[in-house]
Short mmCIF file of C-alpha atoms in Angstrom, two decimals:
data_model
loop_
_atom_site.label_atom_id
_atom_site.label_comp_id
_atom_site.label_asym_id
_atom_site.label_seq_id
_atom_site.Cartn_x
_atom_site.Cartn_y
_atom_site.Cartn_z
CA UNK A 1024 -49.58 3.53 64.22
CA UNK A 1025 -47.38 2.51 67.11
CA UNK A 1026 -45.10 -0.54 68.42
CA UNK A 1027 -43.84 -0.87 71.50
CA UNK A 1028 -40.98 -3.90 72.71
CA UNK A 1029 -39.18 -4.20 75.98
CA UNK A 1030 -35.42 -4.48 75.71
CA UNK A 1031 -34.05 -7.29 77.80
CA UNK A 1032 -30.64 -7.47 77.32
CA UNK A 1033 -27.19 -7.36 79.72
CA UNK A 1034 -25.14 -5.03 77.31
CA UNK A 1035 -26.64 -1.74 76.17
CA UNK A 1036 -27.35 -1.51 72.37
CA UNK A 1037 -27.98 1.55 70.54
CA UNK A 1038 -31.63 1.73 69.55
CA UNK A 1039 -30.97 1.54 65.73
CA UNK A 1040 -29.54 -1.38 66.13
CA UNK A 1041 -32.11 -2.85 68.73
CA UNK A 1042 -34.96 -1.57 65.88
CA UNK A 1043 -32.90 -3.38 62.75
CA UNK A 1044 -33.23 -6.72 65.16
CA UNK A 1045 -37.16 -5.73 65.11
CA UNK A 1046 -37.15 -5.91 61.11
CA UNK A 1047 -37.22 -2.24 61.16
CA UNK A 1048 -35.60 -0.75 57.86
CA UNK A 1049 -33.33 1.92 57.68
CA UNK A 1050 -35.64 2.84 55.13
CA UNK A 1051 -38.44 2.79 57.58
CA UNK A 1052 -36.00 4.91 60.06
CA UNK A 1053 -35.80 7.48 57.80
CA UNK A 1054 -39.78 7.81 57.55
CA UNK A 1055 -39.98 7.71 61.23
CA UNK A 1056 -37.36 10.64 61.40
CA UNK A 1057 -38.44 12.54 58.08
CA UNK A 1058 -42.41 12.03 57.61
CA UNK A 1059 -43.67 13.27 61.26
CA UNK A 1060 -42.98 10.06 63.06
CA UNK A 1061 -41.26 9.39 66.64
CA UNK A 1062 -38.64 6.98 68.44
CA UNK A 1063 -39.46 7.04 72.34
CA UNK A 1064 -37.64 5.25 75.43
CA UNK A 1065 -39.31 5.43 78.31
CA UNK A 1066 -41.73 7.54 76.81
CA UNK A 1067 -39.01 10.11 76.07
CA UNK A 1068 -38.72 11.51 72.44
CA UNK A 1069 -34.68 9.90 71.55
CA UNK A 1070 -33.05 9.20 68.18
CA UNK A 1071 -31.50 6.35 66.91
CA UNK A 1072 -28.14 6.62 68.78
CA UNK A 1073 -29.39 6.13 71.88
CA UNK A 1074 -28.10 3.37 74.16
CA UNK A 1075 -30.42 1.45 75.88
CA UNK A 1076 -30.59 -0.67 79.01
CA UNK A 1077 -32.02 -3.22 80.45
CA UNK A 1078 -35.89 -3.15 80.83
CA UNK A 1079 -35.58 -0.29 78.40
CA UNK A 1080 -39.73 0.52 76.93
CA UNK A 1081 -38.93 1.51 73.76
CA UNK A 1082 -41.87 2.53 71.16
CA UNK A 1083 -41.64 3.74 67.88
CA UNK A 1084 -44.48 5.90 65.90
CA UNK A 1085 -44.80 5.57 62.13
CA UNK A 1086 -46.80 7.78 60.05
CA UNK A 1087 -49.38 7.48 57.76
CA UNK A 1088 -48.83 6.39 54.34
CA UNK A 1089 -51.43 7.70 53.22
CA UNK A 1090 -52.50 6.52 49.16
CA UNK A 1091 -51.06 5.70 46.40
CA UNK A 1092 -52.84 8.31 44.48
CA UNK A 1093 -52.07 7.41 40.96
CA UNK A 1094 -53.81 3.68 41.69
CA UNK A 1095 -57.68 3.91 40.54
CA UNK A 1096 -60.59 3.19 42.41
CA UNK A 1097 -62.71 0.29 41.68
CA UNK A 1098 -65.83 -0.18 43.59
CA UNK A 1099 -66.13 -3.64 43.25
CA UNK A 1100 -66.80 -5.27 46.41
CA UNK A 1101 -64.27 -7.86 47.85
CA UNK A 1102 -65.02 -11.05 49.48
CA UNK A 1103 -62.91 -10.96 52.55
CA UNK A 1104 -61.52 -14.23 54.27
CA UNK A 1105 -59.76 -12.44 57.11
CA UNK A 1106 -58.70 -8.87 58.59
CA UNK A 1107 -56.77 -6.96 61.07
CA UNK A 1108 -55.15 -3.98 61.63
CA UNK A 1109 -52.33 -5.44 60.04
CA UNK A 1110 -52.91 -8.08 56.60
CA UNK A 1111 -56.04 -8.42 54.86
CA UNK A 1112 -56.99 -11.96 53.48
CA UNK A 1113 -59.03 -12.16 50.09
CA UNK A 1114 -60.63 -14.49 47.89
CA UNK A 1115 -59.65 -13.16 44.36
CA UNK A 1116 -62.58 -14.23 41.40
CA UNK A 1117 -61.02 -15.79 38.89
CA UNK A 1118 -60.22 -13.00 35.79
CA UNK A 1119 -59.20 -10.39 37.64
CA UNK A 1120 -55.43 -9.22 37.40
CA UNK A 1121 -53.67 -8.50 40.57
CA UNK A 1122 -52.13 -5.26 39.72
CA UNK A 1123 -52.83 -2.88 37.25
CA UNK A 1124 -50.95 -2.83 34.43
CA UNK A 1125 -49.74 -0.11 31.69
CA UNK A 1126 -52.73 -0.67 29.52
CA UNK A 1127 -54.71 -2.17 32.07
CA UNK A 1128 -55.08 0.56 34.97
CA UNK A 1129 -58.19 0.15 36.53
CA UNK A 1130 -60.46 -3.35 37.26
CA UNK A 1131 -57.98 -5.16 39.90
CA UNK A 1132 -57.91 -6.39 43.04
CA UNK A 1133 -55.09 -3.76 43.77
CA UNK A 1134 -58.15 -1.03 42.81
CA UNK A 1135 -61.04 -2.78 44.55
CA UNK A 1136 -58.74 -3.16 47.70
CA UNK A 1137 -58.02 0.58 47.40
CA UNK A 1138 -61.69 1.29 47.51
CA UNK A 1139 -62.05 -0.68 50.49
CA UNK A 1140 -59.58 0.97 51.80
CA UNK A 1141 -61.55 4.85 51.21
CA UNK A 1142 -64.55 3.51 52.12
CA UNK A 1143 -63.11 2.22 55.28
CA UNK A 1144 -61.30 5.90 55.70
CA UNK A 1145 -58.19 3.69 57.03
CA UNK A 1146 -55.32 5.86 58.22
CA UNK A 1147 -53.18 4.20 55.68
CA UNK A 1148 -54.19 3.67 52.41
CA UNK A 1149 -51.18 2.16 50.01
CA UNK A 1150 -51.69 -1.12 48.30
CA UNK A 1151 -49.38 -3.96 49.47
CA UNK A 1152 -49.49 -7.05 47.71
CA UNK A 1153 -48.01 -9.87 49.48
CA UNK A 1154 -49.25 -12.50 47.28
CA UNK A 1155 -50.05 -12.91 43.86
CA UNK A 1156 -52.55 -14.89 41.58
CA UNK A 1157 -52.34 -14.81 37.94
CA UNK A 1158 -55.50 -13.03 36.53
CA UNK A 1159 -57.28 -16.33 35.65
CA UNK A 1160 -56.88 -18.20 38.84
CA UNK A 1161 -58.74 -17.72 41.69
CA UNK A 1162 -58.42 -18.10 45.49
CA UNK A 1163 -56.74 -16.75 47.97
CA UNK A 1164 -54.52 -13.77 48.47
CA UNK A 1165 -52.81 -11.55 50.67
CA UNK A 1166 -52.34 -7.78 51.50
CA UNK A 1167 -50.12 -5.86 53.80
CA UNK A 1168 -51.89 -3.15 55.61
CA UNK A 1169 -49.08 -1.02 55.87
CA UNK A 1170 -44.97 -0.76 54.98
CA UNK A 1171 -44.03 -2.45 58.11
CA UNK A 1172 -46.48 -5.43 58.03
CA UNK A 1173 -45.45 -5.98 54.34
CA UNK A 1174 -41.61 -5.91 54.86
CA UNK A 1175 -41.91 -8.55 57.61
CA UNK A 1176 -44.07 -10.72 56.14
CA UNK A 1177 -41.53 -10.58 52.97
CA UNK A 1178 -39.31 -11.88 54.82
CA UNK A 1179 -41.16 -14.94 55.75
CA UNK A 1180 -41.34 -15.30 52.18
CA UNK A 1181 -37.69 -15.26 51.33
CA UNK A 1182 -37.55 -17.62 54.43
CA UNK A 1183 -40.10 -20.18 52.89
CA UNK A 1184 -42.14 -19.83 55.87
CA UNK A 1185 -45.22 -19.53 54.13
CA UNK A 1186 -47.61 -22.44 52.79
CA UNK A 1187 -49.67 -21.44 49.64
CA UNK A 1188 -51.57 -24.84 48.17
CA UNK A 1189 -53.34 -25.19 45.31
CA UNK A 1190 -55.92 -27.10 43.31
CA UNK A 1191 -55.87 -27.84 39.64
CA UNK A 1192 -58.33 -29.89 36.64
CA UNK A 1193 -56.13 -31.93 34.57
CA UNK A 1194 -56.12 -34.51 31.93
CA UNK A 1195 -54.33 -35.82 28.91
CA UNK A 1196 -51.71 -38.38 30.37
CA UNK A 1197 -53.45 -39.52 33.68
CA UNK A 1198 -50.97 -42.44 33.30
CA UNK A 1199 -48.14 -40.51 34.01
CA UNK A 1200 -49.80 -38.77 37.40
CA UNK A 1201 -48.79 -40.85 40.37
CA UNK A 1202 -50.30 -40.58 44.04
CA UNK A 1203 -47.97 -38.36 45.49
CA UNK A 1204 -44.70 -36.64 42.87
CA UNK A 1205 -42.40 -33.81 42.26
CA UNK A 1206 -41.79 -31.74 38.62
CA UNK A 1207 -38.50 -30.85 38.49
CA UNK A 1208 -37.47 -29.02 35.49
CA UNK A 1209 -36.38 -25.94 34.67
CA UNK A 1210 -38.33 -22.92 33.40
CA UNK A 1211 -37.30 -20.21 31.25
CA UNK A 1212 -38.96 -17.60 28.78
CA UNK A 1213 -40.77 -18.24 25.61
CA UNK A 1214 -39.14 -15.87 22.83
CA UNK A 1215 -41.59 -16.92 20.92
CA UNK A 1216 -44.59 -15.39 23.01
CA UNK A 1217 -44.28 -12.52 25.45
CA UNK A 1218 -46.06 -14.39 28.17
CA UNK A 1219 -45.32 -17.78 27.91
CA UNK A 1220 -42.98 -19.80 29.24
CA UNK A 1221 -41.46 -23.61 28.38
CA UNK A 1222 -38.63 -26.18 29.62
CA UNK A 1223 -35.72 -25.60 29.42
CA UNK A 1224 -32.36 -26.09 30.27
CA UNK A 1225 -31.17 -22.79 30.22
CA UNK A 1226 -34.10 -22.05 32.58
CA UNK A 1227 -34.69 -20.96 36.05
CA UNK A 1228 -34.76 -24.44 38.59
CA UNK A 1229 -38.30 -24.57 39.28
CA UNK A 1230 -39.37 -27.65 41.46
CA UNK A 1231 -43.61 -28.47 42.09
CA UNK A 1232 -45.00 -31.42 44.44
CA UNK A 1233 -48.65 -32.69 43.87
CA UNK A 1234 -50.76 -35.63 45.13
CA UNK A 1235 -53.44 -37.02 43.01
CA UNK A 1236 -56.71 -36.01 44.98
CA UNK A 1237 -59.57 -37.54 42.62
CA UNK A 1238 -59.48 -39.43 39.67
CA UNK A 1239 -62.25 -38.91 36.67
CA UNK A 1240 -62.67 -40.21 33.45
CA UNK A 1241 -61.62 -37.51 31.43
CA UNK A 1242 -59.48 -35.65 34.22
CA UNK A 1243 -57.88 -35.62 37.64
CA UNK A 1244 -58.33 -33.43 40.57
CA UNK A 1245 -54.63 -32.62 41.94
CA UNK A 1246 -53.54 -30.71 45.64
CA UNK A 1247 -50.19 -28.70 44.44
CA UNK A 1248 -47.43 -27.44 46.39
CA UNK A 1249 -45.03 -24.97 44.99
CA UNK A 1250 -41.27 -24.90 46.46
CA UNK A 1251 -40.32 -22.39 43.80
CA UNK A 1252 -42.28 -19.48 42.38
CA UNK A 1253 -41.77 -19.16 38.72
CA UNK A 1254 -44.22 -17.57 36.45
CA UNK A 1255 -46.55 -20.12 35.29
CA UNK A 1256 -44.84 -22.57 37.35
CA UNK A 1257 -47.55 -25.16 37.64
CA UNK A 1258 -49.44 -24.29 34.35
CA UNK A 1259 -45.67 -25.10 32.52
CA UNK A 1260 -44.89 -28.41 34.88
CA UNK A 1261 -48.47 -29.76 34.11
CA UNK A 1262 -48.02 -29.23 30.27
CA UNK A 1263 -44.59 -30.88 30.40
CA UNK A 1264 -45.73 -34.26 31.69
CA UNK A 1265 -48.52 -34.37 29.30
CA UNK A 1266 -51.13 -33.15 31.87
CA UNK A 1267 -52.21 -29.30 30.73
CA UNK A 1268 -54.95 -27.84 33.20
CA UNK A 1269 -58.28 -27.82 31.85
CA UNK A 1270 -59.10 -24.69 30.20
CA UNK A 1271 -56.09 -23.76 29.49
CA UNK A 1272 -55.74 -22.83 25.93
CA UNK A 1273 -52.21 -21.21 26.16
CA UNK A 1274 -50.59 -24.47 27.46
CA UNK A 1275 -52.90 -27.01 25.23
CA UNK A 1276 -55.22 -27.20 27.82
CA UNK A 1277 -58.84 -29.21 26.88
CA UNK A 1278 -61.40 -26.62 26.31
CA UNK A 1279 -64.09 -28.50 25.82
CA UNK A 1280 -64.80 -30.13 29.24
CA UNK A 1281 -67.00 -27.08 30.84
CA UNK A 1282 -64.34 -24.25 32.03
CA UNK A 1283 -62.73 -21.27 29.93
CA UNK A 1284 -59.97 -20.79 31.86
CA UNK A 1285 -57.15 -22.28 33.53
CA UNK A 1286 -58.87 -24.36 36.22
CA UNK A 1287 -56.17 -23.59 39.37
CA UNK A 1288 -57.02 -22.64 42.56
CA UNK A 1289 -55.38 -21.43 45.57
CA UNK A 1290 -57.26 -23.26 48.44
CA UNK A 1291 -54.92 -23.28 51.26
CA UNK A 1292 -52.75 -20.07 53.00
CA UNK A 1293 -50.42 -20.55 55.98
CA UNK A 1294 -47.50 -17.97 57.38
CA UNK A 1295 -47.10 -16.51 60.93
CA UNK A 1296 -49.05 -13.17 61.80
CA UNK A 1297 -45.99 -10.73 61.30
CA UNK A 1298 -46.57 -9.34 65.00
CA UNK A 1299 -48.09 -12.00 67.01
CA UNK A 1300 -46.14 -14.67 65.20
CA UNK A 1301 -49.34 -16.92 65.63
CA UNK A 1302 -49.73 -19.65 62.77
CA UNK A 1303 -52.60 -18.21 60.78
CA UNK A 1304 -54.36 -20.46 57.94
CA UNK A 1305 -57.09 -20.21 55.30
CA UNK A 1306 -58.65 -22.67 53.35
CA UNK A 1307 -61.08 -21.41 50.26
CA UNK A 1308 -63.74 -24.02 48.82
CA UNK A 1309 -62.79 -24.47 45.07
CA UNK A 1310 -64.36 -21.31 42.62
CA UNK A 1311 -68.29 -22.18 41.50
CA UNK A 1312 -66.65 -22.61 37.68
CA UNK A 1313 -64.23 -25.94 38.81
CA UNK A 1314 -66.88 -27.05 41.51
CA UNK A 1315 -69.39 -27.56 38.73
CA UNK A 1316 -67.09 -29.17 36.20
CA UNK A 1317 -65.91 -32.05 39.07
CA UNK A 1318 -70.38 -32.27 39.69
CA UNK A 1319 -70.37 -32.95 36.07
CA UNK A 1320 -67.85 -35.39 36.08
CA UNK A 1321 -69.48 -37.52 39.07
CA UNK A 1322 -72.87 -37.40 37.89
#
């Protein structure tokens, strides 16, 4: 895989320097230089020390990755929202980890995205997860392609230039939802649970905006914006206020209004193609599973 820019500057630069301003790792550099890959000017084989001019072509080669051969195949097949050469767009089914885990190694969307991968026979092959859902909700998620692709669009990330919404059953206190709000409160670990987590004020800031979408009887329909990403984070906030998600036994969630799990989806996707810098966005109807409980709940 190859990139190519045109330098365009008065003052000569060396071309590690020019390549760092690219998002270009030294990390990345040492691939290039180490793993069979190439740094051209001009179309001239140069290393990094090179000073560069005005009008300057300068094109960098990165090898394969390869696989990550100790990640499992699962032939699963995966309902793809969007693809390139460079991120991969999915729509993750709700119980299905992200990522393997210890005693969970195989069965992920990490492993069916690998598969894809082999079946595709695509020059590069390692799993980069931009995106996480937990392993009970659904919607949508997002892969790097490849090392480069991943490190740039991490630093969107750590910018806040991505959008991720969500959708979310709730009930209990409808009183205290209002049209439009904001959680604020602090979220820390459970001691008394590996996994969970709970308010408090030796916790993490953690800070969640929602507007009230429908209104039911038993339960609301709520559009969710995250501005921090804590574990849980919306499953907690919801709890706090006296409005646990629906299904959602771990947070006293009602389990008895049609859905087993945590009803939370990720609908909505936005961040800037990491090459193009074009505004990409997804939207993903709700899962079948929170579709039907809302067709119960108007009929």
């Amino acid at each position: 895989m190859q990139f190519t820019w045109v330098y365009q500057k008065e003052h000569p630069q060396q071309v590690k320097y020019f390549l760092k301003e690219q998002g270009i790792s030294k990390g990345l550099l040492a691939k290039i230089k180490f793993q069979g890959g190439e740094i051209k000017v001009n179309d001239q084989v140069e290393n990094v020390l090179f000073s560069l001019t005005d009008n300057d072509k300068v094109t960098i080669v990165i090898p394969a990755e390869g696989e990550h051969e100790t990640v499992l195949l699962d032939e699963t097949p995966i309902d793809i929202v969007f693809e390139d050469e460079h991120v991969l767009v999915v729509n993750k089914p709700a119980g299905v980890s992200s990522i393997p885990a210890q005693y969970h190694p195989n069965g992920t969307m990490a492993n069916r995205v690998k598969a894809y991968y082999k079946k595709q026979a695509y020059e590069n092959q390692v799993i980069h997860v931009v995106t996480r859902l937990d392993r009970d909700t659904s919607g949508l998620m997002l892969f790097a392609k490849h090392g480069f692709a991943h490190a740039k669009l991490d630093t969107q990330l750590r910018e806040k230039k991505f959008t991720k919404k969500y959708q979310a059953l709730v009930s209990g206190k409808m009183n205290e939802l209002q049209t439009h709000g904001r959680i604020e409160l602090p979220i820390a670990r459970d001691y008394t649970s590996l996994l969970k987590r709970t308010i408090s004020p030796e916790g993490r800031a953690a800070e969640t905006e929602y507007w009230l979408d429908q209104a039911f009887s038993d339960a609301a329909l709520v559009d969710i914006q995250l501005h921090t990403g804590r574990t849980h984070q919306i499953r907690v906030h919801f709890a706090a206020i006296g409005c646990p998600l629906l299904g959602d036994d771990m947070y006293e969630g009602r389990m008895d209004l049609g859905i087993q799990r945590q009803a939370l989806h990720c609908y909505d996707l936005r961040f800037y193609h990491p090459f193009t810098q074009e505004l990409l966005e997804f939207k993903q109807p709700l899962a079948e599973d929170m579709a039907a409980v809302i067709k119960r709940f108007k009929d």
